[in-house]
CSV table of C-alpha atoms in Angstrom, one decimal:
chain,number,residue,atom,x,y,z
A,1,UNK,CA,133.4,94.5,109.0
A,2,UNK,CA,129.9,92.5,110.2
A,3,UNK,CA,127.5,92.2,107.8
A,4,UNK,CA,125.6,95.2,107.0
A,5,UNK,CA,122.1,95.9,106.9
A,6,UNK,CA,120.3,98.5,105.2
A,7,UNK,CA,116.6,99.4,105.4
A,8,UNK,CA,115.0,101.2,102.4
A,9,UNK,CA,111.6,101.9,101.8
A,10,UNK,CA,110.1,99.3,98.9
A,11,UNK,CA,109.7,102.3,95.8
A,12,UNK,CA,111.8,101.8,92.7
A,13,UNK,CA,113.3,104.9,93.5
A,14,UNK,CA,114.5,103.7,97.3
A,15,UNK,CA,115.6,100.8,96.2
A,16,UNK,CA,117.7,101.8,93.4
A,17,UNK,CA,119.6,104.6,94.9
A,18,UNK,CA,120.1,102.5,98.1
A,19,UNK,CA,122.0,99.9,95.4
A,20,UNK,CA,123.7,102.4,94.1
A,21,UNK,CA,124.8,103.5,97.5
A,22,UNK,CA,126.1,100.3,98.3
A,23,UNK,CA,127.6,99.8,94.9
A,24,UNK,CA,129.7,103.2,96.5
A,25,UNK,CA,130.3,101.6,99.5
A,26,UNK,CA,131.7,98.5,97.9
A,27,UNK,CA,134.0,100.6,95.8
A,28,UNK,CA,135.9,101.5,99.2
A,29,UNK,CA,135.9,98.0,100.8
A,30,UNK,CA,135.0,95.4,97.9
A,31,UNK,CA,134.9,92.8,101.0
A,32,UNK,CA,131.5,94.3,102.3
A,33,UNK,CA,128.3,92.0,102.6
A,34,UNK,CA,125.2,94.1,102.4
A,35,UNK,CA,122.0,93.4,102.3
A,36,UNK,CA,118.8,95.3,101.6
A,37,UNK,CA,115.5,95.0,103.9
A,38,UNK,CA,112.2,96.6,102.5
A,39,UNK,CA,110.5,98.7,105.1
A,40,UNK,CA,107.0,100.4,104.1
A,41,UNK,CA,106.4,103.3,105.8
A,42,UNK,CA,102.7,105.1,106.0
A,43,UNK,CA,103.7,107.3,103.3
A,44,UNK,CA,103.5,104.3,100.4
A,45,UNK,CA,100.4,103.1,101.9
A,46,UNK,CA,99.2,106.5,101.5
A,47,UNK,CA,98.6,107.0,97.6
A,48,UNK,CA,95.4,108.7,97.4
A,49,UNK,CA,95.6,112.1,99.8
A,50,UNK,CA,98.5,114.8,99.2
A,51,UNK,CA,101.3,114.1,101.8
A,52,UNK,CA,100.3,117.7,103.3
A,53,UNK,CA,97.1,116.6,104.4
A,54,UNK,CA,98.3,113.2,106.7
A,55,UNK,CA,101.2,114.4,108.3
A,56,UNK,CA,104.3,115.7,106.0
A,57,UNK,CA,107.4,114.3,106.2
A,58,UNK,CA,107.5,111.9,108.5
A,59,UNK,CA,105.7,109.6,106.9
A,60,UNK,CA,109.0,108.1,104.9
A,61,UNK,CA,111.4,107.7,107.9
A,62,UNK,CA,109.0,106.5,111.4
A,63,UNK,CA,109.3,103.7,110.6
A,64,UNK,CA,112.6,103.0,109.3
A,65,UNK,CA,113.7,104.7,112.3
A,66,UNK,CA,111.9,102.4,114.7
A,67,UNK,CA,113.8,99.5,112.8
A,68,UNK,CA,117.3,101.1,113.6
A,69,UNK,CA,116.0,101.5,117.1
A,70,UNK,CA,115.4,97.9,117.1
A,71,UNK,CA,118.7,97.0,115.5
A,72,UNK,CA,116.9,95.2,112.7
A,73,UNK,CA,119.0,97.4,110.2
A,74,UNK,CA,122.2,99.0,110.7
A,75,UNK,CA,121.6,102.1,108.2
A,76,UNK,CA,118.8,104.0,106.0
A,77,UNK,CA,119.1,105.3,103.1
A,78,UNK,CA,117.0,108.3,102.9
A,79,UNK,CA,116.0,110.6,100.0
A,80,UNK,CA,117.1,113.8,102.7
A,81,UNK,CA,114.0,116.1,101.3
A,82,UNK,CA,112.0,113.4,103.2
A,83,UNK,CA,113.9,113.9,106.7
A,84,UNK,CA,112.7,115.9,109.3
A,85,UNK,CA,115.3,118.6,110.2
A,86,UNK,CA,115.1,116.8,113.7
A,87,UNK,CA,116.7,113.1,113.9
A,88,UNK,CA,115.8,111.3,116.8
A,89,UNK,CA,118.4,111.0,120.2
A,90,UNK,CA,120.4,108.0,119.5
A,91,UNK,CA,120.3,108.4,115.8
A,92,UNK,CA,122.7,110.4,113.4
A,93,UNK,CA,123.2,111.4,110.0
A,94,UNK,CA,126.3,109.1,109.7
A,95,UNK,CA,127.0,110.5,105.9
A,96,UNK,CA,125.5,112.6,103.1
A,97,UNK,CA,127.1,111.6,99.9
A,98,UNK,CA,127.3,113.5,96.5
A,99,UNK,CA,124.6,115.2,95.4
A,100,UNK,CA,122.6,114.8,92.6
A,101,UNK,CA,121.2,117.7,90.3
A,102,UNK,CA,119.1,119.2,93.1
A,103,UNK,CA,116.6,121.1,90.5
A,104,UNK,CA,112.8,120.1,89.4
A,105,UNK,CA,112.5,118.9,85.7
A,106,UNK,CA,109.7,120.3,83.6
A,107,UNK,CA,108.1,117.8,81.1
A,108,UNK,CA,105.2,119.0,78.8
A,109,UNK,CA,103.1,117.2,76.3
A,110,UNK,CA,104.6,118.8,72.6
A,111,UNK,CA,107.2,119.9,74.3
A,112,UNK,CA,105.6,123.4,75.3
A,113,UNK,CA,107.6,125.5,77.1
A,114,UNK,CA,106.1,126.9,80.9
A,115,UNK,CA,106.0,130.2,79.6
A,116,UNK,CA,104.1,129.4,76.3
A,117,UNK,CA,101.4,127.1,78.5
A,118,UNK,CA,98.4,128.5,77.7
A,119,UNK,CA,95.4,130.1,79.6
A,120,UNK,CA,94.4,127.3,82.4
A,121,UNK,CA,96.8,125.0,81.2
A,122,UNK,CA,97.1,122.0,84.3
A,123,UNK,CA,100.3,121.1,86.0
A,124,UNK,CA,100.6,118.3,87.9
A,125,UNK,CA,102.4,118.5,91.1
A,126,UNK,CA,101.9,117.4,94.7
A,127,UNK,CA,104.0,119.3,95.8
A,128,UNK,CA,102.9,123.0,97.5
A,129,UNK,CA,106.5,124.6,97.1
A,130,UNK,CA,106.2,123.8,92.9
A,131,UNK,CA,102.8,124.6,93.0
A,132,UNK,CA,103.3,127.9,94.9
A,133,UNK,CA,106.0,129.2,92.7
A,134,UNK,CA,104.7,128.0,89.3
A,135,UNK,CA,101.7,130.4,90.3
A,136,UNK,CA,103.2,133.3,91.6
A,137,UNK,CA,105.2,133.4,88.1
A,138,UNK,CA,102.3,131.9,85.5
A,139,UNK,CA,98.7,132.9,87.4
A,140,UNK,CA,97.1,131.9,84.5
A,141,UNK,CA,97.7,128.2,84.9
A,142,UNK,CA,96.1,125.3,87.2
A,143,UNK,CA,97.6,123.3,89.7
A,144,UNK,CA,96.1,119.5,89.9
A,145,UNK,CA,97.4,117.2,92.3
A,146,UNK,CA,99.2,113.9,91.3
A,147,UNK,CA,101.0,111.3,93.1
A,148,UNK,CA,102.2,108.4,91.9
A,149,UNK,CA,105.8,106.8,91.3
A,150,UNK,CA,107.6,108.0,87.8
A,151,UNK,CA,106.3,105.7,85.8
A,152,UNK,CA,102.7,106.5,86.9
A,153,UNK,CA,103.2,110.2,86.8
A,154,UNK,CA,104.8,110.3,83.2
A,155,UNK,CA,101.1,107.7,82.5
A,156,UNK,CA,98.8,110.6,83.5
A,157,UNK,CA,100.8,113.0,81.5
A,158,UNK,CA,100.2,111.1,78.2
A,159,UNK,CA,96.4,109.5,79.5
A,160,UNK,CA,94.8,112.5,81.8
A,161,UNK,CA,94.4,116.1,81.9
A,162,UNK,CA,97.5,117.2,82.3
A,163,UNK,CA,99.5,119.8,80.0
A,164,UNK,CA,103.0,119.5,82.1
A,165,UNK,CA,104.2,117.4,84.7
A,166,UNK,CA,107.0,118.8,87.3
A,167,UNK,CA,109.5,116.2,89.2
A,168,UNK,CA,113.0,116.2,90.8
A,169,UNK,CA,115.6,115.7,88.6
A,170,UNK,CA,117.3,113.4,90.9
A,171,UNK,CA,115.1,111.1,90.9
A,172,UNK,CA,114.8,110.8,87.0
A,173,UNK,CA,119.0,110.9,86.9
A,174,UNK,CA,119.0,108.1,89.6
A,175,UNK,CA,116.1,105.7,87.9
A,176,UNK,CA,118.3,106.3,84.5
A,177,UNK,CA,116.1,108.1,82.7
A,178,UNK,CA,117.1,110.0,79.4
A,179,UNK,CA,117.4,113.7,79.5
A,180,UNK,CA,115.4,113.6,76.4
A,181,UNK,CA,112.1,113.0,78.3
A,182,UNK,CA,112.6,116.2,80.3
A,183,UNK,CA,111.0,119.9,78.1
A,184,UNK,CA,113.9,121.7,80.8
A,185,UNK,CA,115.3,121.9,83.7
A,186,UNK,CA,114.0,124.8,85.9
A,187,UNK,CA,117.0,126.3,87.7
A,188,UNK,CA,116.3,128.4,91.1
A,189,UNK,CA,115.5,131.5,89.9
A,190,UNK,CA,112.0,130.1,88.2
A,191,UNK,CA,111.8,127.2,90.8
A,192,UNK,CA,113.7,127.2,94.0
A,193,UNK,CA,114.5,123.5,95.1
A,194,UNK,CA,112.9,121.7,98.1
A,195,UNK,CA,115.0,121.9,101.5
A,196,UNK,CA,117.9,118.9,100.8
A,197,UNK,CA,116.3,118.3,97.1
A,198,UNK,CA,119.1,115.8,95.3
A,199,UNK,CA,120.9,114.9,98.3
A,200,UNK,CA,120.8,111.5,100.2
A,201,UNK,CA,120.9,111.0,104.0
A,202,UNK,CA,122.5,107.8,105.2
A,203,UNK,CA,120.7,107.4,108.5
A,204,UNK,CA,122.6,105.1,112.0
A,205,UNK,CA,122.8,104.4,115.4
A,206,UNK,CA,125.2,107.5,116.8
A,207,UNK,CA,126.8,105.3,119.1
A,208,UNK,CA,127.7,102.9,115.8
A,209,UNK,CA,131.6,103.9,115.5
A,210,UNK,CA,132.6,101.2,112.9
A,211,UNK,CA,129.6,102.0,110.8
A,212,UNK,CA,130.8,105.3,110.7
A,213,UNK,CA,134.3,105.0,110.6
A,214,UNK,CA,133.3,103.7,106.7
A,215,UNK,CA,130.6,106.1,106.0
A,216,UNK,CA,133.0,108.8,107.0
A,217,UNK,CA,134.8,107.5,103.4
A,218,UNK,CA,132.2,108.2,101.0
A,219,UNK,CA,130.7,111.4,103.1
A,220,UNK,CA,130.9,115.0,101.1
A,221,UNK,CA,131.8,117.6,103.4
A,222,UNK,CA,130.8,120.4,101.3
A,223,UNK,CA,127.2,118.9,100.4
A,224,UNK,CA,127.1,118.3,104.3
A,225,UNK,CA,127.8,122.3,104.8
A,226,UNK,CA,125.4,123.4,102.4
A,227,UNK,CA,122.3,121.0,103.4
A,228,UNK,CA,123.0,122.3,107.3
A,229,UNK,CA,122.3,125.6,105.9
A,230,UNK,CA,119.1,124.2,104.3
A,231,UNK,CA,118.2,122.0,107.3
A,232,UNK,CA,118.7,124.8,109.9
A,233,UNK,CA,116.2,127.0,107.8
A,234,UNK,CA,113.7,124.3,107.7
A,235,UNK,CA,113.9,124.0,111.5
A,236,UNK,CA,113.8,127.6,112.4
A,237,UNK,CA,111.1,128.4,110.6
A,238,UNK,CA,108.7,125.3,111.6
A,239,UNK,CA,108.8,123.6,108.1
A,240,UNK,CA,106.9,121.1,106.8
A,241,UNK,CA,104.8,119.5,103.8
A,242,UNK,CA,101.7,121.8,104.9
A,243,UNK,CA,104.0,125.0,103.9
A,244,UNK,CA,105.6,125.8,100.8
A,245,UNK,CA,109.2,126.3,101.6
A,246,UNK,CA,112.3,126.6,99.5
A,247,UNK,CA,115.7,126.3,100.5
A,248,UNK,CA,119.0,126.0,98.7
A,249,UNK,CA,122.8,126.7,99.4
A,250,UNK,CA,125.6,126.3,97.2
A,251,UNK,CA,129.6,126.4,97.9
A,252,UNK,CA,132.1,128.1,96.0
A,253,UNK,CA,135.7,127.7,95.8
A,254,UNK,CA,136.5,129.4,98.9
A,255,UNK,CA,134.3,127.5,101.0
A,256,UNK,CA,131.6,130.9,100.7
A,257,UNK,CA,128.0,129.1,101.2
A,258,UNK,CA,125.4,131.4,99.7
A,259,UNK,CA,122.0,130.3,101.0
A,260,UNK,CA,118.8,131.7,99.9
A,261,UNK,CA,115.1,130.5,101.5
A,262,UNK,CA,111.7,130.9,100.6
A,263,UNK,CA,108.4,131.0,102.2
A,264,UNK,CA,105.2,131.5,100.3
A,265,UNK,CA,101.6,131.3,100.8
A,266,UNK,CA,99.9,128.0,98.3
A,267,UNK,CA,98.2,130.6,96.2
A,268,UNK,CA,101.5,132.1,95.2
A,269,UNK,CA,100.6,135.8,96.0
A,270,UNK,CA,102.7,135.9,98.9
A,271,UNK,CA,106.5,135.6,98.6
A,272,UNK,CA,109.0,135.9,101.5
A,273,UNK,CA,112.9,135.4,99.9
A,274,UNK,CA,116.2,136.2,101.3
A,275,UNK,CA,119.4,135.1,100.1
A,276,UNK,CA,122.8,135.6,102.0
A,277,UNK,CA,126.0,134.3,102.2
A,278,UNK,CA,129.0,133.4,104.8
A,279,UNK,CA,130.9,130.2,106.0
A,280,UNK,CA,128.7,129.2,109.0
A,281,UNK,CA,126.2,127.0,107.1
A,282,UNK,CA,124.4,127.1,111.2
A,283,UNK,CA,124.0,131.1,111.2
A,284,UNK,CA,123.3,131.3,107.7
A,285,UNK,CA,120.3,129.2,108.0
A,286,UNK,CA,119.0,131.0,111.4
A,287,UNK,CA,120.2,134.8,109.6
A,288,UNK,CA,117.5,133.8,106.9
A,289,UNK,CA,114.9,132.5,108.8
A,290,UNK,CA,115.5,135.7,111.1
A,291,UNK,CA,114.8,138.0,108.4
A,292,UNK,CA,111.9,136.2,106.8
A,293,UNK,CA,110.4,136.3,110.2
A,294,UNK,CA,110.8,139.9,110.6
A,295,UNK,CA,109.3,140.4,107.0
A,296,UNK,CA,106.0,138.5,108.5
A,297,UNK,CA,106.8,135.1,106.7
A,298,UNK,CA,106.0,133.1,110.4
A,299,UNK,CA,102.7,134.3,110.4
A,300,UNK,CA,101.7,131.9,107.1
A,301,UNK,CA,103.5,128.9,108.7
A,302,UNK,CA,101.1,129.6,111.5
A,303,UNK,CA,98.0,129.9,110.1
A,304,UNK,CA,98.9,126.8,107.9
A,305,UNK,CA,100.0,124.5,110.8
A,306,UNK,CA,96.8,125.8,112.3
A,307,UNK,CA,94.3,124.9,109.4
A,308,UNK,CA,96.4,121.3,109.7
């Protein structure tokens, strides 16, 4: 095998599940040389504006992409919440690994419970789908915006305003953190997960065959199926990071997927949620999106994509 390439963005986070990634891919072929290039994309220049307001998604991947394109790296390794459900002609999602605890973690000063935070209490999110849901379920609280790597977020916590903080787990499992930091973790029925939340993309040329002949070795078949289902919804339904959208699928032992999406308005007082289940991660996703659409869930992507 060549020498590989990978390109990851330049955050603690990227970097240390890319290692990990490769520590993975050594464990198949210990002969591997690999090597890490640091790409930054728009979205880590960007620190001071919510993601919804310059452009969403995209920002983590252009230009990571364009290096693939380029053959200045051979793969990416993607946090997949960050990939738009459409990949490029000529590129692929060579592999999508194990996935990590796919949940958001709660974390509070005192350790207060969210349903003892009281009257205008401020969480800290930057993202619309947490914010949406926290105030569909607690009106009585504030969202503030906050950006910022781990470290910096867990800062504010303890040196701002903030009464509660709300993260992905994965990325506090992958960067080692103690569980002992986190007040709890908030399972889907108080806080459903971002489309792909926990999972990793590993991003190559489709025309690569050797790259993918070893991908194909540390690839999870049944994390694949169920982030289809998620993807798909995303897709139908015109997704993005201006839109609070849910989406998470899960796989029992008879290969069942049961998928259930959400769309809600940013104030939280409109809820569209529809969960269903089958073997065709493809038609599940399309089903949901088909019923939410018929409940009158497309007309808020609209008028959000419009305002944007």
């Amino acid at each position: 095998m060549r020498k590989l390439v990978v390109g990851s963005r330049r955050s603690k986070l990227a970097l240390t599940q890319s290692q990990q990634f490769i520590d993975k891919l050594k464990e198949v072929d210990p002969t591997l040389e690999i090597e890490i290039k640091e790409i930054v994309t728009k979205g880590d220049k960007i620190v001071d504006k919510q993601l919804s307001k310059v452009g969403g998604k995209g920002l983590f991947v252009k230009e990571i992409q364009h290096e693939l394109f380029n053959k200045n790296i051979d793969m990416a390794i993607h946090s997949l919440k960050d990939v738009p459900s459409i990949i490029p002609n000529g590129l692929t999602l060579g592999c999508i690994p194990d996935r990590e605890v796919p949940f958001d973690a709660y974390i509070s000063k005192n350790l207060t419970p969210l349903s003892e935070l009281t009257e205008g209490s401020i969480v800290g999110t930057s993202s619309l789908r947490r914010g949406a849901q926290i105030l569909s379920k607690y009106p009585h609280l504030q969202i503030k915006w906050i950006r910022g790597n781990i470290d910096t977020r867990l800062k504010k916590l303890e040196t701002e305003d903030y009464d509660a903080i709300i993260l992905a787990a994965a990325g506090l499992r992958r960067m080692g953190w103690s569980d002992n930091i986190v007040t709890t973790y908030l399972d889907k029925d108080i806080l459903l997960p971002a489309i792909g939340q926990g999972a990793l993309g590993i991003e190559c040329r489709s025309d690569d065959e050797e790259l993918l002949e070893l991908l194909s070795k540390v690839h999870n078949e049944n994390v694949a199926q169920c982030v289809t289902a998620e993807r798909t919804f995303l897709s139908e339904m015109d997704g993005s990071c201006q839109v609070p959208i849910g989406g998470y699928a899960t796989m029992n032992s008879d290969k069942q997927i049961e998928f259930t999406g959400l769309i809600m308005t940013p104030d939280g007082k409109e809820r569209y949620e529809h969960t269903i289940q089958g073997t065709n991660p493809v038609k599940l996703g399309k089903e949901v999106s088909r019923v939410l659409k018929d409940q009158g869930a497309y007309e808020i992507i609209r008028k959000l994509n419009e305002e944007n």
